[in-house]
Amino acid sequence: GAVVSQHPSWVICKSGTSVKIECRSLDFQATTMFWYRQFPKQSLMLMATSNEGSKATYEQGVEKDKFLINHASLTLSTLTVTSAHPEDSSFYICSADRDRGGGGYTFGSGTRLTVV
Amino acid sequence: AQSVTQPDIHITVSEGASLELRCNYSYGATPYLFWYVQSPGQGLQLLLKYFSGDTLVQGIKGFEAEFKRSQSSFNLRKPSVHWSDAAEYFCAVGAGSSASKIIFGSGTRLSIRP
């Protein structure tokens, strides 16, 4: 149990276009999901907390208008990278809080974004 | 503020040898602590977690970790490594009101010598 599906697993897009990444909890409901970014050979940096039915909470330094987050249902959060540029190329990973703080954090398999 | 330090960037051990990966944390209260493993280009897999209780935590794949409050440490151990253990290992602390916001250390890359 406790599977988080992330789609797509990799995507290549042109500069200036937008890319949407989906994060789904397959067998549980997640009122909170988290989006992380990982640069090559570096650690994961929390970008934002996605809250079902309300606005996302962004970490300091993360551009809200660049990284749009929508958490429209209890099983789906989306991250849209708008007007993508090569510096947005990275590995994006989501996680879902299964147990509302009880330790059931499940991560998706990640999305490799390459902007050319 | 919560933080996690993994002092070893890269460790190489021989197959069959024992392993210990170091992790130190900074947190004002009793922390929620985690160890994750990441294979190249893959997502994260939870190896084990500590919330309370027994300070020696058993995880998957033969890993264990010991919480030492006096040393603010949560080191990961395995008595005998296998070639398939080569990966990146992240120590993390749960932050936020429900401790569900995970703050990661910088990671330790483990290589296995045949």
Short mmCIF file of C-alpha atoms in Angstrom, two decimals:
data_model
loop_
_atom_site.label_atom_id
_atom_site.label_comp_id
_atom_site.label_asym_id
_atom_site.label_seq_id
_atom_site.Cartn_x
_atom_site.Cartn_y
_atom_site.Cartn_z
CA GLY A 1 0.00 0.00 0.00
CA ALA A 2 0.83 3.70 0.10
CA VAL A 3 1.85 4.26 -3.48
CA VAL A 4 2.51 7.66 -4.97
CA SER A 5 2.58 7.86 -8.74
CA GLN A 6 4.38 10.68 -10.47
CA HIS A 7 3.95 11.43 -14.14
CA PRO A 8 5.73 11.91 -16.43
CA SER A 9 8.96 10.27 -15.37
CA TRP A 10 10.90 12.42 -17.81
CA VAL A 11 10.10 15.29 -20.11
CA ILE A 12 11.99 17.46 -22.58
CA CYS A 13 10.52 20.82 -23.50
CA LYS A 14 11.51 23.96 -25.34
CA SER A 15 12.37 27.20 -23.57
CA GLY A 16 9.32 29.33 -22.99
CA THR A 17 6.83 26.50 -22.81
CA SER A 18 5.07 25.19 -19.72
CA VAL A 19 5.25 21.72 -18.30
CA LYS A 20 2.81 20.04 -15.92
CA ILE A 21 3.88 17.29 -13.53
CA GLU A 22 1.31 15.17 -11.75
CA CYS A 23 1.54 13.54 -8.35
CA ARG A 24 -1.15 11.05 -7.42
CA SER A 25 -1.71 9.06 -4.27
CA LEU A 26 -3.07 5.77 -5.58
CA ASP A 27 -4.45 4.04 -2.52
CA PHE A 28 -4.84 6.74 0.08
CA GLN A 29 -6.03 10.30 0.41
CA ALA A 30 -3.47 13.00 0.95
CA THR A 31 -4.55 16.38 2.22
CA THR A 32 -0.96 17.49 2.04
CA MET A 33 1.65 16.83 -0.61
CA PHE A 34 5.14 18.21 -0.94
CA TRP A 35 7.23 19.15 -3.96
CA TYR A 36 11.00 18.88 -3.94
CA ARG A 37 13.67 19.80 -6.42
CA GLN A 38 16.98 18.03 -6.76
CA PHE A 39 19.93 19.34 -8.75
CA PRO A 40 22.46 16.81 -10.04
CA LYS A 41 24.45 15.21 -7.25
CA GLN A 42 22.78 17.40 -4.66
CA SER A 43 20.20 16.92 -1.98
CA LEU A 44 16.49 17.47 -2.21
CA MET A 45 15.25 20.97 -1.52
CA LEU A 46 11.67 21.51 -0.45
CA MET A 47 9.93 23.86 -2.86
CA ALA A 48 6.39 24.01 -1.53
CA THR A 49 3.68 22.37 0.48
CA SER A 50 0.55 21.60 -1.48
CA ASN A 51 -2.68 21.77 0.51
CA GLU A 52 -5.91 20.28 -0.80
CA GLY A 53 -8.49 22.95 -1.43
CA SER A 54 -6.25 25.87 -0.55
CA LYS A 55 -3.19 27.75 -1.73
CA ALA A 56 0.19 26.15 -1.63
CA THR A 57 2.81 27.31 0.82
CA TYR A 58 6.09 28.13 -0.88
CA GLU A 59 9.54 28.02 0.66
CA GLN A 60 11.64 31.13 0.68
CA GLY A 61 13.21 31.84 -2.66
CA VAL A 62 10.77 29.77 -4.72
CA GLU A 63 8.88 31.79 -7.31
CA LYS A 64 5.16 31.26 -6.93
CA ASP A 65 4.38 32.44 -10.43
CA LYS A 66 7.04 30.21 -11.92
CA PHE A 67 6.04 27.03 -10.12
CA LEU A 68 2.26 26.80 -10.00
CA ILE A 69 0.83 24.21 -7.67
CA ASN A 70 -2.73 22.96 -7.70
CA HIS A 71 -4.14 20.43 -5.24
CA ALA A 72 -7.70 20.10 -6.47
CA SER A 73 -8.49 16.71 -4.97
CA LEU A 74 -7.37 14.47 -2.15
CA THR A 75 -5.39 12.30 -4.53
CA LEU A 76 -3.86 14.71 -7.01
CA SER A 77 -1.42 17.59 -6.87
CA THR A 78 0.10 19.16 -9.95
CA LEU A 79 3.22 21.26 -10.40
CA THR A 80 3.35 23.43 -13.50
CA VAL A 81 6.67 24.94 -14.49
CA THR A 82 5.68 28.02 -16.46
CA SER A 83 7.78 29.63 -19.16
CA ALA A 84 10.48 27.06 -18.57
CA HIS A 85 14.13 27.95 -19.05
CA PRO A 86 17.22 25.76 -19.11
CA GLU A 87 17.99 26.65 -15.48
CA ASP A 88 14.70 24.98 -14.53
CA SER A 89 16.09 21.67 -15.69
CA SER A 90 16.14 19.45 -12.65
CA PHE A 91 14.72 16.37 -10.98
CA TYR A 92 11.38 17.07 -9.32
CA ILE A 93 9.97 14.73 -6.69
CA CYS A 94 6.69 14.81 -4.84
CA SER A 95 5.71 13.21 -1.59
CA ALA A 96 2.41 12.63 0.11
CA ASP A 97 1.62 12.68 3.79
CA ARG A 98 -0.40 9.53 4.29
CA ASP A 99 -0.85 9.65 8.03
CA ARG A 100 -1.20 13.40 8.62
CA GLY A 101 2.03 13.58 10.54
CA GLY A 102 2.15 9.98 11.62
CA GLY A 103 5.17 9.21 9.54
CA GLY A 104 3.63 7.85 6.40
CA TYR A 105 5.60 9.87 3.92
CA THR A 106 5.69 8.30 0.52
CA PHE A 107 7.69 9.66 -2.38
CA GLY A 108 6.99 9.49 -6.05
CA SER A 109 9.60 8.19 -8.46
CA GLY A 110 10.47 11.67 -9.68
CA THR A 111 10.34 13.59 -12.94
CA ARG A 112 13.44 14.51 -14.89
CA LEU A 113 12.80 17.85 -16.64
CA THR A 114 15.15 19.00 -19.37
CA VAL A 115 14.54 22.39 -20.95
CA VAL A 116 16.32 22.97 -24.26
CA ALA B 1 15.87 25.93 12.61
CA GLN B 2 15.94 22.27 11.82
CA SER B 3 18.91 20.97 9.90
CA VAL B 4 20.65 17.74 9.06
CA THR B 5 24.35 17.22 8.48
CA GLN B 6 25.88 14.27 6.72
CA PRO B 7 29.63 14.81 7.02
CA ASP B 8 30.68 12.14 4.52
CA ILE B 9 30.07 13.01 0.88
CA HIS B 10 31.32 9.70 -0.49
CA ILE B 11 32.20 6.40 1.17
CA THR B 12 33.61 3.26 -0.40
CA VAL B 13 33.46 -0.06 1.39
CA SER B 14 34.24 -3.58 0.33
CA GLU B 15 31.44 -6.01 -0.31
CA GLY B 16 30.76 -7.96 2.87
CA ALA B 17 32.24 -5.28 5.10
CA SER B 18 30.28 -3.38 7.71
CA LEU B 19 28.93 0.09 7.05
CA GLU B 20 28.16 3.14 9.12
CA LEU B 21 26.86 6.38 7.62
CA ARG B 22 26.89 9.39 9.88
CA CYS B 23 24.08 11.82 10.45
CA ASN B 24 23.76 14.71 12.90
CA TYR B 25 20.67 16.77 13.33
CA SER B 26 19.65 20.06 14.86
CA TYR B 27 16.16 20.25 16.26
CA GLY B 28 14.53 21.87 19.28
CA ALA B 29 12.37 18.98 20.37
CA THR B 30 12.32 15.21 19.95
CA PRO B 31 12.90 14.82 16.25
CA TYR B 32 11.29 12.62 13.69
CA LEU B 33 14.26 11.09 11.88
CA PHE B 34 14.48 9.18 8.64
CA TRP B 35 16.93 7.46 6.37
CA TYR B 36 16.14 7.26 2.65
CA VAL B 37 17.99 5.57 -0.20
CA GLN B 38 18.02 6.78 -3.79
CA SER B 39 19.34 4.84 -6.76
CA PRO B 40 20.52 6.89 -9.77
CA GLY B 41 17.63 8.64 -11.51
CA GLN B 42 15.12 7.11 -9.15
CA GLY B 43 12.85 8.33 -6.40
CA LEU B 44 13.37 7.80 -2.72
CA GLN B 45 12.80 4.68 -0.69
CA LEU B 46 12.33 4.85 3.06
CA LEU B 47 14.78 2.60 4.87
CA LEU B 48 13.68 3.33 8.41
CA LYS B 49 12.33 6.01 10.70
CA TYR B 50 12.45 7.01 14.35
CA PHE B 51 9.65 8.79 16.15
CA SER B 52 9.95 7.62 19.74
CA GLY B 53 10.57 4.55 21.86
CA ASP B 54 13.42 2.16 21.28
CA THR B 55 16.43 4.13 20.12
CA LEU B 56 17.68 1.29 17.92
CA VAL B 57 15.50 1.14 14.85
CA GLN B 58 15.40 -1.74 12.42
CA GLY B 59 14.71 -1.05 8.79
CA ILE B 60 14.45 -2.80 5.47
CA LYS B 61 17.30 -4.46 3.61
CA GLY B 62 19.15 -5.27 6.83
CA PHE B 63 19.75 -1.64 7.82
CA GLU B 64 19.45 -0.26 11.32
CA ALA B 65 19.99 3.13 12.91
CA GLU B 66 20.54 4.30 16.44
CA PHE B 67 19.16 7.53 17.84
CA LYS B 68 21.55 9.15 20.32
CA ARG B 69 20.06 12.28 21.81
CA SER B 70 23.25 13.22 23.68
CA GLN B 71 25.17 13.28 20.41
CA SER B 72 22.32 14.55 18.21
CA SER B 73 23.08 11.66 15.92
CA PHE B 74 21.16 9.08 13.95
CA ASN B 75 23.79 6.93 12.25
CA LEU B 76 22.85 4.24 9.78
CA ARG B 77 24.50 0.84 9.99
CA LYS B 78 24.59 -2.43 8.15
CA PRO B 79 26.72 -5.39 9.25
CA SER B 80 27.53 -6.65 5.76
CA VAL B 81 26.99 -4.66 2.59
CA HIS B 82 26.04 -6.06 -0.78
CA TRP B 83 26.92 -4.64 -4.19
CA SER B 84 23.26 -3.70 -4.61
CA ASP B 85 23.56 -1.30 -1.68
CA ALA B 86 25.51 1.16 -3.83
CA ALA B 87 23.34 4.27 -3.93
CA GLU B 88 22.85 7.70 -2.42
CA TYR B 89 21.70 7.79 1.19
CA PHE B 90 19.86 10.70 2.73
CA CYS B 91 19.27 11.36 6.38
CA ALA B 92 16.28 13.58 7.08
CA VAL B 93 14.37 15.22 9.90
CA GLY B 94 10.65 15.84 9.99
CA ALA B 95 9.85 19.51 10.52
CA GLY B 96 6.70 21.59 10.69
CA SER B 97 3.65 21.37 12.90
CA SER B 98 2.99 17.74 12.06
CA ALA B 99 6.60 16.90 11.29
CA SER B 100 5.58 16.01 7.76
CA LYS B 101 7.84 18.55 6.08
CA ILE B 102 11.04 16.64 5.46
CA ILE B 103 14.38 18.44 5.64
CA PHE B 104 17.12 16.44 3.97
CA GLY B 105 20.82 16.20 4.58
CA SER B 106 23.21 16.63 1.70
CA GLY B 107 23.50 12.89 1.16
CA THR B 108 26.27 10.30 1.24
CA ARG B 109 27.15 8.39 -1.87
CA LEU B 110 28.01 4.78 -1.13
CA SER B 111 30.21 2.81 -3.49
CA ILE B 112 30.92 -0.89 -3.07
CA ARG B 113 34.30 -2.33 -3.84
CA PRO B 114 34.11 -5.86 -5.29
#
